PDB file of C-alpha atoms in Angstrom:
ATOM      1  CA  MET A   1      24.221 -19.928  15.121  1.00 41.00           C
ATOM      2  CA  PRO A   2      23.726 -23.697  15.419  1.00 42.00           C
ATOM      3  CA  ALA A   3      22.863 -23.319  18.999  1.00 42.00           C
ATOM      4  CA  VAL A   4      19.857 -20.938  18.031  1.00 43.00           C
ATOM      5  CA  LEU A   5      18.578 -23.734  15.737  1.00 43.00           C
ATOM      6  CA  ASP A   6      19.062 -26.277  18.471  1.00 44.00           C
ATOM      7  CA  LEU A   7      16.975 -24.155  20.821  1.00 41.00           C
ATOM      8  CA  LEU A   8      14.268 -23.570  18.282  1.00 42.00           C
ATOM      9  CA  GLU A   9      14.131 -27.155  17.433  1.00 43.00           C
ATOM     10  CA  ASP A  10      13.337 -28.159  20.986  1.00 42.00           C
ATOM     11  CA  THR A  11      10.694 -25.669  21.574  1.00 45.00           C
ATOM     12  CA  VAL A  12       8.896 -24.494  18.493  1.00 61.00           C
ATOM     13  CA  GLU A  13       7.139 -26.367  15.715  1.00 88.00           C
ATOM     14  CA  ARG A  14       8.784 -25.810  12.319  1.00 97.00           C
ATOM     15  CA  LEU A  15       7.361 -23.755   9.471  1.00 98.00           C
ATOM     16  CA  ASP A  16       7.916 -25.099   6.069  1.00 98.00           C
ATOM     17  CA  VAL A  17       7.884 -22.436   3.493  1.00 98.00           C
ATOM     18  CA  ILE A  18       7.240 -23.450  -0.067  1.00 98.00           C
ATOM     19  CA  GLY A  19       8.628 -20.983  -2.519  1.00 97.00           C
ATOM     20  CA  ASN A  20      11.645 -19.522  -4.403  1.00 95.00           C
ATOM     21  CA  ILE A  21      15.048 -18.371  -3.287  1.00 94.00           C
ATOM     22  CA  SER A  22      16.403 -16.233  -6.064  1.00 90.00           C
ATOM     23  CA  ARG A  23      19.212 -13.706  -7.382  1.00 87.00           C
ATOM     24  CA  ASP A  24      17.406 -10.418  -7.617  1.00 83.00           C
ATOM     25  CA  ARG A  25      18.131  -7.033  -9.198  1.00 84.00           C
ATOM     26  CA  THR A  26      15.954  -4.278  -7.925  1.00 81.00           C
ATOM     27  CA  ARG A  27      15.748  -0.756  -9.564  1.00 78.00           C
ATOM     28  CA  TYR A  28      14.368   2.597  -8.356  1.00 83.00           C
ATOM     29  CA  PRO A  29      14.107   5.943 -10.135  1.00 85.00           C
ATOM     30  CA  ASP A  30      16.559   7.492  -7.527  1.00 81.00           C
ATOM     31  CA  HIS A  31      19.111   4.733  -8.209  1.00 77.00           C
ATOM     32  CA  ARG A  32      18.570   2.779  -5.105  1.00 75.00           C
ATOM     33  CA  GLY A  33      18.574  -0.994  -5.541  1.00 71.00           C
ATOM     34  CA  GLY A  34      21.039  -3.392  -7.163  1.00 75.00           C
ATOM     35  CA  SER A  35      22.008  -7.054  -7.071  1.00 78.00           C
ATOM     36  CA  ARG A  36      21.030  -9.124  -3.955  1.00 84.00           C
ATOM     37  CA  LEU A  37      19.844 -12.326  -2.715  1.00 90.00           C
ATOM     38  CA  GLY A  38      16.029 -12.642  -2.754  1.00 89.00           C
ATOM     39  CA  GLY A  39      12.920 -14.800  -2.902  1.00 92.00           C
ATOM     40  CA  ALA A  40       9.875 -15.079  -0.702  1.00 94.00           C
ATOM     41  CA  ALA A  41      10.857 -18.424   0.726  1.00 97.00           C
ATOM     42  CA  LEU A  42      14.171 -16.823   1.968  1.00 96.00           C
ATOM     43  CA  PHE A  43      12.666 -13.645   3.478  1.00 95.00           C
ATOM     44  CA  LEU A  44       9.798 -15.295   4.977  1.00 98.00           C
ATOM     45  CA  SER A  45      11.924 -18.072   6.710  1.00 98.00           C
ATOM     46  CA  LEU A  46      14.555 -15.475   8.024  1.00 97.00           C
ATOM     47  CA  ALA A  47      11.744 -13.308   9.485  1.00 98.00           C
ATOM     48  CA  ALA A  48      10.126 -16.368  11.195  1.00 98.00           C
ATOM     49  CA  VAL A  49      13.459 -17.443  12.696  1.00 98.00           C
ATOM     50  CA  ARG A  50      14.229 -13.938  14.026  1.00 97.00           C
ATOM     51  CA  ALA A  51      10.876 -13.977  15.703  1.00 97.00           C
ATOM     52  CA  GLY A  52      11.670 -17.292  17.419  1.00 96.00           C
ATOM     53  CA  ARG A  53      10.161 -19.948  15.100  1.00 97.00           C
ATOM     54  CA  ARG A  54      12.084 -22.735  13.431  1.00 97.00           C
ATOM     55  CA  ALA A  55      11.630 -22.382   9.495  1.00 98.00           C
ATOM     56  CA  ALA A  56      12.766 -24.433   6.541  1.00 98.00           C
ATOM     57  CA  PRO A  57      12.638 -23.259   2.873  1.00 98.00           C
ATOM     58  CA  VAL A  58      11.031 -25.927   0.647  1.00 98.00           C
ATOM     59  CA  CYS A  59      12.880 -24.791  -2.421  1.00 97.00           C
ATOM     60  CA  ILE A  60      15.108 -25.698  -5.212  1.00 97.00           C
ATOM     61  CA  LEU A  61      18.716 -24.098  -5.609  1.00 96.00           C
ATOM     62  CA  GLY A  62      20.689 -24.112  -8.605  1.00 95.00           C
ATOM     63  CA  GLY A  63      24.418 -24.737  -8.648  1.00 92.00           C
ATOM     64  CA  ASP A  64      24.963 -20.862  -8.303  1.00 92.00           C
ATOM     65  CA  LEU A  65      23.344 -20.778  -4.897  1.00 93.00           C
ATOM     66  CA  ALA A  66      24.083 -24.286  -3.655  1.00 93.00           C
ATOM     67  CA  HIS A  67      26.420 -22.854  -0.954  1.00 92.00           C
ATOM     68  CA  LEU A  68      23.753 -20.876   0.838  1.00 94.00           C
ATOM     69  CA  PRO A  69      23.257 -23.326   3.708  1.00 93.00           C
ATOM     70  CA  GLU A  70      26.763 -22.843   4.915  1.00 90.00           C
ATOM     71  CA  SER A  71      26.805 -19.041   4.427  1.00 91.00           C
ATOM     72  CA  PRO A  72      27.115 -16.795   7.525  1.00 87.00           C
ATOM     73  CA  GLY A  73      23.696 -15.273   8.457  1.00 88.00           C
ATOM     74  CA  LEU A  74      21.820 -17.998   6.657  1.00 93.00           C
ATOM     75  CA  ASP A  75      22.892 -20.881   8.818  1.00 91.00           C
ATOM     76  CA  THR A  76      19.947 -20.165  11.249  1.00 94.00           C
ATOM     77  CA  LEU A  77      17.640 -21.625   8.778  1.00 97.00           C
ATOM     78  CA  ASP A  78      16.737 -25.308   8.489  1.00 98.00           C
ATOM     79  CA  TRP A  79      17.933 -26.307   5.034  1.00 97.00           C
ATOM     80  CA  THR A  80      16.762 -29.962   5.064  1.00 97.00           C
ATOM     81  CA  ALA A  81      13.837 -29.272   2.946  1.00 97.00           C
ATOM     82  CA  ARG A  82      15.755 -27.795   0.010  1.00 97.00           C
ATOM     83  CA  ILE A  83      17.085 -29.712  -2.940  1.00 97.00           C
ATOM     84  CA  GLN A  84      19.852 -28.744  -5.429  1.00 95.00           C
ATOM     85  CA  ALA A  85      19.348 -29.141  -9.165  1.00 95.00           C
ATOM     86  CA  ASP A  86      21.625 -28.791 -12.201  1.00 94.00           C
ATOM     87  CA  GLY A  87      21.111 -25.271 -13.684  1.00 94.00           C
ATOM     88  CA  VAL A  88      20.769 -21.757 -12.496  1.00 92.00           C
ATOM     89  CA  SER A  89      18.561 -20.437  -9.720  1.00 91.00           C
ATOM     90  CA  THR A  90      15.568 -18.196 -10.168  1.00 86.00           C
ATOM     91  CA  THR A  91      16.434 -14.646 -11.120  1.00 86.00           C
ATOM     92  CA  PHE A  92      14.050 -11.543 -10.880  1.00 81.00           C
ATOM     93  CA  ASP A  93      14.592  -8.065 -12.268  1.00 83.00           C
ATOM     94  CA  LEU A  94      12.279  -5.849 -10.160  1.00 79.00           C
ATOM     95  CA  GLN A  95      11.501  -2.209 -11.095  1.00 84.00           C
ATOM     96  CA  TYR A  96       9.701   0.075  -8.621  1.00 79.00           C
ATOM     97  CA  ASP A  97       8.563   3.644  -8.650  1.00 82.00           C
ATOM     98  CA  LEU A  98       9.439   6.228  -5.898  1.00 75.00           C
ATOM     99  CA  GLN A  99       6.359   5.172  -3.848  1.00 69.00           C
ATOM    100  CA  GLY A 100       7.716   1.576  -3.620  1.00 71.00           C
ATOM    101  CA  GLU A 101       5.051   0.242  -6.097  1.00 76.00           C
ATOM    102  CA  LEU A 102       6.285  -2.622  -8.423  1.00 77.00           C
ATOM    103  CA  VAL A 103       5.915  -1.382 -12.019  1.00 78.00           C
ATOM    104  CA  GLU A 104       7.833  -4.119 -14.008  1.00 79.00           C
ATOM    105  CA  VAL A 105       9.070  -7.704 -13.426  1.00 80.00           C
ATOM    106  CA  GLY A 106      11.426  -9.663 -15.475  1.00 82.00           C
ATOM    107  CA  THR A 107      11.827 -13.389 -14.625  1.00 81.00           C
ATOM    108  CA  ASP A 108      13.929 -16.480 -15.331  1.00 89.00           C
ATOM    109  CA  TYR A 109      12.588 -19.325 -13.198  1.00 88.00           C
ATOM    110  CA  GLY A 110      15.482 -21.669 -13.864  1.00 92.00           C
ATOM    111  CA  VAL A 111      15.477 -24.763 -11.741  1.00 93.00           C
ATOM    112  CA  ALA A 112      12.370 -23.537  -9.883  1.00 92.00           C
ATOM    113  CA  GLU A 113      10.483 -24.970 -12.814  1.00 95.00           C
ATOM    114  CA  GLY A 114      10.564 -28.224 -10.744  1.00 97.00           C
ATOM    115  CA  LEU A 115       9.206 -26.692  -7.534  1.00 97.00           C
ATOM    116  CA  THR A 116       5.683 -28.171  -7.702  1.00 98.00           C
ATOM    117  CA  GLU A 117       7.034 -31.707  -7.956  1.00 98.00           C
ATOM    118  CA  HIS A 118       9.415 -31.121  -5.228  1.00 98.00           C
ATOM    119  CA  ALA A 119       6.913 -29.524  -2.951  1.00 98.00           C
ATOM    120  CA  LEU A 120       4.305 -32.337  -3.427  1.00 98.00           C
ATOM    121  CA  ARG A 121       6.924 -34.949  -2.472  1.00 98.00           C
ATOM    122  CA  HIS A 122       7.768 -33.014   0.567  1.00 98.00           C
ATOM    123  CA  VAL A 123       4.294 -32.481   1.769  1.00 97.00           C
ATOM    124  CA  ASP A 124       3.519 -36.225   1.329  1.00 96.00           C
ATOM    125  CA  LEU A 125       6.604 -37.092   3.365  1.00 96.00           C
ATOM    126  CA  HIS A 126       5.522 -34.579   6.130  1.00 96.00           C
ATOM    127  CA  PRO A 127       1.742 -34.560   6.252  1.00 94.00           C
ATOM    128  CA  GLY A 128       1.712 -33.296   9.846  1.00 94.00           C
ATOM    129  CA  GLY A 129       3.721 -30.318   9.117  1.00 96.00           C
ATOM    130  CA  THR A 130       2.808 -26.741   9.103  1.00 98.00           C
ATOM    131  CA  TYR A 131       3.140 -25.015   5.805  1.00 98.00           C
ATOM    132  CA  HIS A 132       3.251 -21.587   4.187  1.00 98.00           C
ATOM    133  CA  VAL A 133       2.715 -21.422   0.502  1.00 98.00           C
ATOM    134  CA  CYS A 134       4.158 -18.399  -1.473  1.00 97.00           C
ATOM    135  CA  CYS A 135       1.528 -18.536  -4.256  1.00 97.00           C
ATOM    136  CA  ARG A 136       3.422 -17.256  -7.376  1.00 92.00           C
ATOM    137  CA  ARG A 137       4.715 -18.733 -10.583  1.00 92.00           C
ATOM    138  CA  PRO A 138       5.909 -21.277 -11.448  1.00 94.00           C
ATOM    139  CA  LEU A 139       4.378 -23.134  -8.541  1.00 97.00           C
ATOM    140  CA  GLY A 140       1.373 -25.272  -9.329  1.00 98.00           C
ATOM    141  CA  VAL A 141      -0.696 -23.757  -6.535  1.00 98.00           C
ATOM    142  CA  ALA A 142      -3.830 -25.718  -7.104  1.00 98.00           C
ATOM    143  CA  ALA A 143      -2.132 -29.001  -6.924  1.00 98.00           C
ATOM    144  CA  VAL A 144      -0.069 -28.064  -3.756  1.00 98.00           C
ATOM    145  CA  LEU A 145      -3.012 -26.567  -1.861  1.00 98.00           C
ATOM    146  CA  ASP A 146      -5.157 -29.548  -2.756  1.00 98.00           C
ATOM    147  CA  ARG A 147      -2.625 -32.042  -1.350  1.00 98.00           C
ATOM    148  CA  LEU A 148      -2.045 -29.936   1.804  1.00 98.00           C
ATOM    149  CA  ALA A 149      -5.935 -30.001   2.309  1.00 97.00           C
ATOM    150  CA  LEU A 150      -6.173 -33.787   1.557  1.00 97.00           C
ATOM    151  CA  ASN A 151      -3.342 -34.484   4.042  1.00 96.00           C
ATOM    152  CA  GLY A 152      -5.002 -32.250   6.774  1.00 95.00           C
ATOM    153  CA  SER A 153      -1.970 -30.039   7.035  1.00 96.00           C
ATOM    154  CA  ASP A 154      -2.198 -26.526   8.504  1.00 97.00           C
ATOM    155  CA  PHE A 155      -1.184 -23.904   6.000  1.00 98.00           C
ATOM    156  CA  SER A 156      -1.055 -20.212   5.334  1.00 98.00           C
ATOM    157  CA  ALA A 157      -0.525 -18.490   2.025  1.00 98.00           C
ATOM    158  CA  ASP A 158       0.475 -15.192   0.281  1.00 98.00           C
ATOM    159  CA  PHE A 159       0.466 -13.759  -3.132  1.00 97.00           C
ATOM    160  CA  PHE A 160       2.631 -11.463  -5.434  1.00 91.00           C
ATOM    161  CA  LEU A 161       0.811  -8.731  -7.363  1.00 89.00           C
ATOM    162  CA  PRO A 162       1.928  -9.393 -10.882  1.00 87.00           C
ATOM    163  CA  SER A 163       0.501 -13.013 -10.740  1.00 92.00           C
ATOM    164  CA  ALA A 164      -1.962 -12.443  -7.950  1.00 95.00           C
ATOM    165  CA  GLU A 165      -5.288 -12.501 -10.026  1.00 96.00           C
ATOM    166  CA  GLU A 166      -4.215 -15.825 -11.677  1.00 96.00           C
ATOM    167  CA  MET A 167      -3.020 -17.374  -8.409  1.00 97.00           C
ATOM    168  CA  ILE A 168      -6.046 -16.204  -6.244  1.00 98.00           C
ATOM    169  CA  ARG A 169      -8.439 -17.667  -8.674  1.00 97.00           C
ATOM    170  CA  ALA A 170      -6.474 -20.958  -8.730  1.00 97.00           C
ATOM    171  CA  ALA A 171      -6.329 -21.046  -5.108  1.00 98.00           C
ATOM    172  CA  THR A 172      -9.830 -20.076  -4.325  1.00 98.00           C
ATOM    173  CA  PRO A 173     -11.415 -23.517  -3.536  1.00 98.00           C
ATOM    174  CA  TRP A 174      -8.841 -24.102  -0.762  1.00 98.00           C
ATOM    175  CA  LEU A 175      -8.715 -20.492   0.801  1.00 98.00           C
ATOM    176  CA  PRO A 176     -11.250 -21.153   3.524  1.00 98.00           C
ATOM    177  CA  LYS A 177      -8.955 -23.838   4.779  1.00 97.00           C
ATOM    178  CA  ALA A 178      -5.988 -21.641   5.251  1.00 98.00           C
ATOM    179  CA  THR A 179      -5.118 -20.479   8.702  1.00 98.00           C
ATOM    180  CA  THR A 180      -3.963 -17.059   7.426  1.00 98.00           C
ATOM    181  CA  LEU A 181      -3.814 -15.317   4.138  1.00 98.00           C
ATOM    182  CA  PHE A 182      -1.480 -12.348   3.465  1.00 98.00           C
ATOM    183  CA  VAL A 183      -2.486  -9.813   0.842  1.00 98.00           C
ATOM    184  CA  ASN A 184      -1.657  -6.155   0.058  1.00 96.00           C
ATOM    185  CA  ALA A 185      -4.513  -3.653  -0.600  1.00 96.00           C
ATOM    186  CA  ALA A 186      -4.663  -4.293  -4.388  1.00 95.00           C
ATOM    187  CA  GLU A 187      -4.439  -8.180  -3.891  1.00 97.00           C
ATOM    188  CA  HIS A 188      -7.330  -7.805  -1.343  1.00 98.00           C
ATOM    189  CA  ARG A 189      -9.616  -6.204  -3.826  1.00 97.00           C
ATOM    190  CA  LEU A 190      -8.955  -9.186  -6.079  1.00 97.00           C
ATOM    191  CA  LEU A 191      -9.521 -11.470  -3.231  1.00 98.00           C
ATOM    192  CA  GLU A 192     -13.031  -9.947  -2.695  1.00 97.00           C
ATOM    193  CA  GLN A 193     -14.106 -10.417  -6.301  1.00 97.00           C
ATOM    194  CA  VAL A 194     -13.736 -14.335  -6.008  1.00 97.00           C
ATOM    195  CA  ILE A 195     -14.709 -15.119  -2.391  1.00 97.00           C
ATOM    196  CA  ASP A 196     -16.671 -14.009   0.477  1.00 97.00           C
ATOM    197  CA  SER A 197     -14.420 -12.669   3.200  1.00 96.00           C
ATOM    198  CA  ALA A 198     -16.849 -13.977   5.803  1.00 97.00           C
ATOM    199  CA  VAL A 199     -15.548 -17.671   5.166  1.00 98.00           C
ATOM    200  CA  LEU A 200     -11.890 -16.568   5.716  1.00 98.00           C
ATOM    201  CA  PRO A 201     -10.470 -17.324   9.132  1.00 98.00           C
ATOM    202  CA  GLU A 202      -7.741 -14.604   9.001  1.00 98.00           C
ATOM    203  CA  VAL A 203      -6.581 -12.175   6.520  1.00 98.00           C
ATOM    204  CA  VAL A 204      -3.735  -9.768   6.956  1.00 98.00           C
ATOM    205  CA  ILE A 205      -3.988  -6.791   4.670  1.00 98.00           C
ATOM    206  CA  THR A 206      -0.955  -4.548   4.113  1.00 96.00           C
ATOM    207  CA  ASP A 207      -0.843  -1.098   2.428  1.00 93.00           C
ATOM    208  CA  GLY A 208       2.731   0.074   2.255  1.00 86.00           C
ATOM    209  CA  PRO A 209       3.547   2.680   5.012  1.00 87.00           C
ATOM    210  CA  ARG A 210      -0.147   2.927   5.813  1.00 92.00           C
ATOM    211  CA  ALA A 211      -2.049   0.865   8.505  1.00 96.00           C
ATOM    212  CA  ALA A 212      -1.978  -2.888   8.111  1.00 97.00           C
ATOM    213  CA  VAL A 213      -5.245  -4.696   9.314  1.00 98.00           C
ATOM    214  CA  VAL A 214      -6.299  -8.157  10.464  1.00 98.00           C
ATOM    215  CA  HIS A 215      -9.673  -9.489   9.352  1.00 98.00           C
ATOM    216  CA  ARG A 216     -11.290 -12.536  10.878  1.00 98.00           C
ATOM    217  CA  PHE A 217     -14.172 -13.843   8.875  1.00 98.00           C
ATOM    218  CA  GLY A 218     -14.714 -10.578   7.337  1.00 97.00           C
ATOM    219  CA  ARG A 219     -14.495  -8.298  10.389  1.00 98.00           C
ATOM    220  CA  GLN A 220     -11.563  -6.189  11.374  1.00 98.00           C
ATOM    221  CA  VAL A 221      -9.967  -7.249  14.659  1.00 98.00           C
ATOM    222  CA  ALA A 222      -6.569  -5.501  14.559  1.00 98.00           C
ATOM    223  CA  SER A 223      -4.753  -2.609  13.027  1.00 98.00           C
ATOM    224  CA  ALA A 224      -1.235  -1.374  13.206  1.00 97.00           C
ATOM    225  CA  VAL A 225       0.760   1.509  11.538  1.00 95.00           C
ATOM    226  CA  PRO A 226       4.360   0.464  10.589  1.00 90.00           C
ATOM    227  CA  PRO A 227       6.916   2.642  12.391  1.00 87.00           C
ATOM    228  CA  PRO A 228       8.308   5.282  10.181  1.00 82.00           C
ATOM    229  CA  HIS A 229      11.680   4.287   8.612  1.00 71.00           C
ATOM    230  CA  PRO A 230      13.302   5.698   5.389  1.00 72.00           C
ATOM    231  CA  PRO A 231      13.117   2.809   2.922  1.00 69.00           C
ATOM    232  CA  ARG A 232      16.238   1.467   1.364  1.00 74.00           C
ATOM    233  CA  GLU A 233      14.650  -1.576  -0.146  1.00 72.00           C
ATOM    234  CA  VAL A 234      10.923  -2.623  -0.182  1.00 77.00           C
ATOM    235  CA  SER A 235      11.112  -5.870  -2.053  1.00 79.00           C
ATOM    236  CA  GLY A 236      10.637  -8.525   0.653  1.00 88.00           C
ATOM    237  CA  ALA A 237       8.866  -6.304   3.238  1.00 91.00           C
ATOM    238  CA  GLY A 238       5.672  -8.209   2.835  1.00 94.00           C
ATOM    239  CA  ASP A 239       7.380 -11.601   3.286  1.00 96.00           C
ATOM    240  CA  THR A 240       9.236 -10.301   6.399  1.00 97.00           C
ATOM    241  CA  LEU A 241       5.882  -9.137   7.834  1.00 98.00           C
ATOM    242  CA  ALA A 242       4.224 -12.526   7.068  1.00 98.00           C
ATOM    243  CA  GLY A 243       7.048 -14.552   8.655  1.00 98.00           C
ATOM    244  CA  ALA A 244       7.121 -12.520  11.729  1.00 98.00           C
ATOM    245  CA  PHE A 245       3.400 -12.497  12.066  1.00 98.00           C
ATOM    246  CA  LEU A 246       3.172 -16.377  11.832  1.00 98.00           C
ATOM    247  CA  ALA A 247       5.936 -16.742  14.184  1.00 98.00           C
ATOM    248  CA  HIS A 248       4.315 -14.655  16.898  1.00 98.00           C
ATOM    249  CA  ARG A 249       0.926 -16.211  16.392  1.00 97.00           C
ATOM    250  CA  SER A 250       2.348 -19.749  16.741  1.00 97.00           C
ATOM    251  CA  ARG A 251       3.683 -18.635  20.169  1.00 95.00           C
ATOM    252  CA  GLY A 252       0.229 -17.540  21.448  1.00 96.00           C
ATOM    253  CA  ALA A 253       0.273 -13.918  20.441  1.00 98.00           C
ATOM    254  CA  THR A 254      -3.162 -12.264  19.672  1.00 98.00           C
ATOM    255  CA  ALA A 255      -3.722 -10.956  16.251  1.00 98.00           C
ATOM    256  CA  ALA A 256      -3.146  -7.353  17.366  1.00 98.00           C
ATOM    257  CA  GLN A 257       0.212  -8.335  19.289  1.00 98.00           C
ATOM    258  CA  ALA A 258       1.412 -10.205  16.225  1.00 98.00           C
ATOM    259  CA  LEU A 259       0.575  -7.520  13.866  1.00 98.00           C
ATOM    260  CA  ALA A 260       2.438  -4.790  15.900  1.00 98.00           C
ATOM    261  CA  GLU A 261       5.539  -7.021  15.998  1.00 98.00           C
ATOM    262  CA  ALA A 262       5.237  -7.842  12.337  1.00 98.00           C
ATOM    263  CA  THR A 263       4.866  -4.254  11.116  1.00 97.00           C
ATOM    264  CA  GLY A 264       7.901  -3.287  13.252  1.00 96.00           C
ATOM    265  CA  ALA A 265      10.003  -6.129  11.716  1.00 96.00           C
ATOM    266  CA  ALA A 266       8.911  -5.084   8.113  1.00 94.00           C
ATOM    267  CA  ALA A 267       9.766  -1.515   8.898  1.00 92.00           C
ATOM    268  CA  ARG A 268      13.263  -2.449  10.250  1.00 93.00           C
ATOM    269  CA  TYR A 269      13.758  -4.608   7.066  1.00 91.00           C
ATOM    270  CA  VAL A 270      12.944  -1.798   4.530  1.00 88.00           C
ATOM    271  CA  ALA A 271      15.553   0.434   6.418  1.00 87.00           C
ATOM    272  CA  ALA A 272      18.269  -2.125   6.480  1.00 85.00           C
ATOM    273  CA  PRO A 273      20.807  -3.049   3.685  1.00 80.00           C
ATOM    274  CA  SER A 274      20.001  -5.605   1.297  1.00 80.00           C
ATOM    275  CA  HIS A 275      21.141  -9.180   1.684  1.00 79.00           C
ATOM    276  CA  PRO A 276      24.223  -9.602  -0.657  1.00 81.00           C
ATOM    277  CA  ILE A 277      24.617 -12.739  -2.724  1.00 82.00           C
ATOM    278  CA  PRO A 278      27.301 -14.494  -0.677  1.00 81.00           C
ATOM    279  CA  ALA A 279      30.425 -15.831  -2.391  1.00 77.00           C
ATOM    280  CA  PRO A 280      31.206 -19.548  -2.190  1.00 76.00           C
ATOM    281  CA  ARG A 281      33.624 -20.540   0.524  1.00 65.00           C
ATOM    282  CA  ARG A 282      37.037 -21.440  -0.702  1.00 61.00           C
ATOM    283  CA  GLY A 283      38.562 -24.720   0.000  1.00 50.00           C
TER     284      GLY A 283
END
């Protein structure tokens, strides 16, 4: 695994992903789900690495997840942008319906309450970096996007439906500066209520198992239907798509090529087993 990191470090610019890494419990009416490792910063970073791009979660880990950087399967990530804090990591309780729509969320942010401060320090230390911002609580989205814009950093962003209306409104002044925005169909409707899509350089719109599309300055330029795979777990599918899309775009793929690769990655993700929470190594 370290050899993979060395190769990526030599050839591909790093993507710094500002967001949470969490302990999740997912629930479905047909008894799928259970406890697993989660968080947008984790899923997006892993997908980017699998698609050939170096990625670093800009996150805060509690003592319960402090061992993740040494865990098998996670050592492909660049962990130099994470910090550890006393306390517990973020936890999410996510309830879905049979169609994979999120119906209820329970949250304890834990040490992630300090994420805004950590993110601002990090972007000031690395103003020339390329960033993805997971726009969801408890991150101070306006402060982080404003700092990125002032620093002239390239950045993309996504949202999480339970907090999307609040976060989209908070982010609106900086959205035209984003290289790419990722939204689902419901979030896209919220986005259209607050900003003219003609000023947005690139928007990727997903809709579950239906066609995903890419808009450039308000006009559709690409479409792809995800390959059909029976879903085991949908939480994290959008993050996986975003990470893969950004990685392929950074390597010169067109929007259509990147979307085809990204929808395939997301389809494989939902059909695969969840990430278990790894146990700390002994000794």
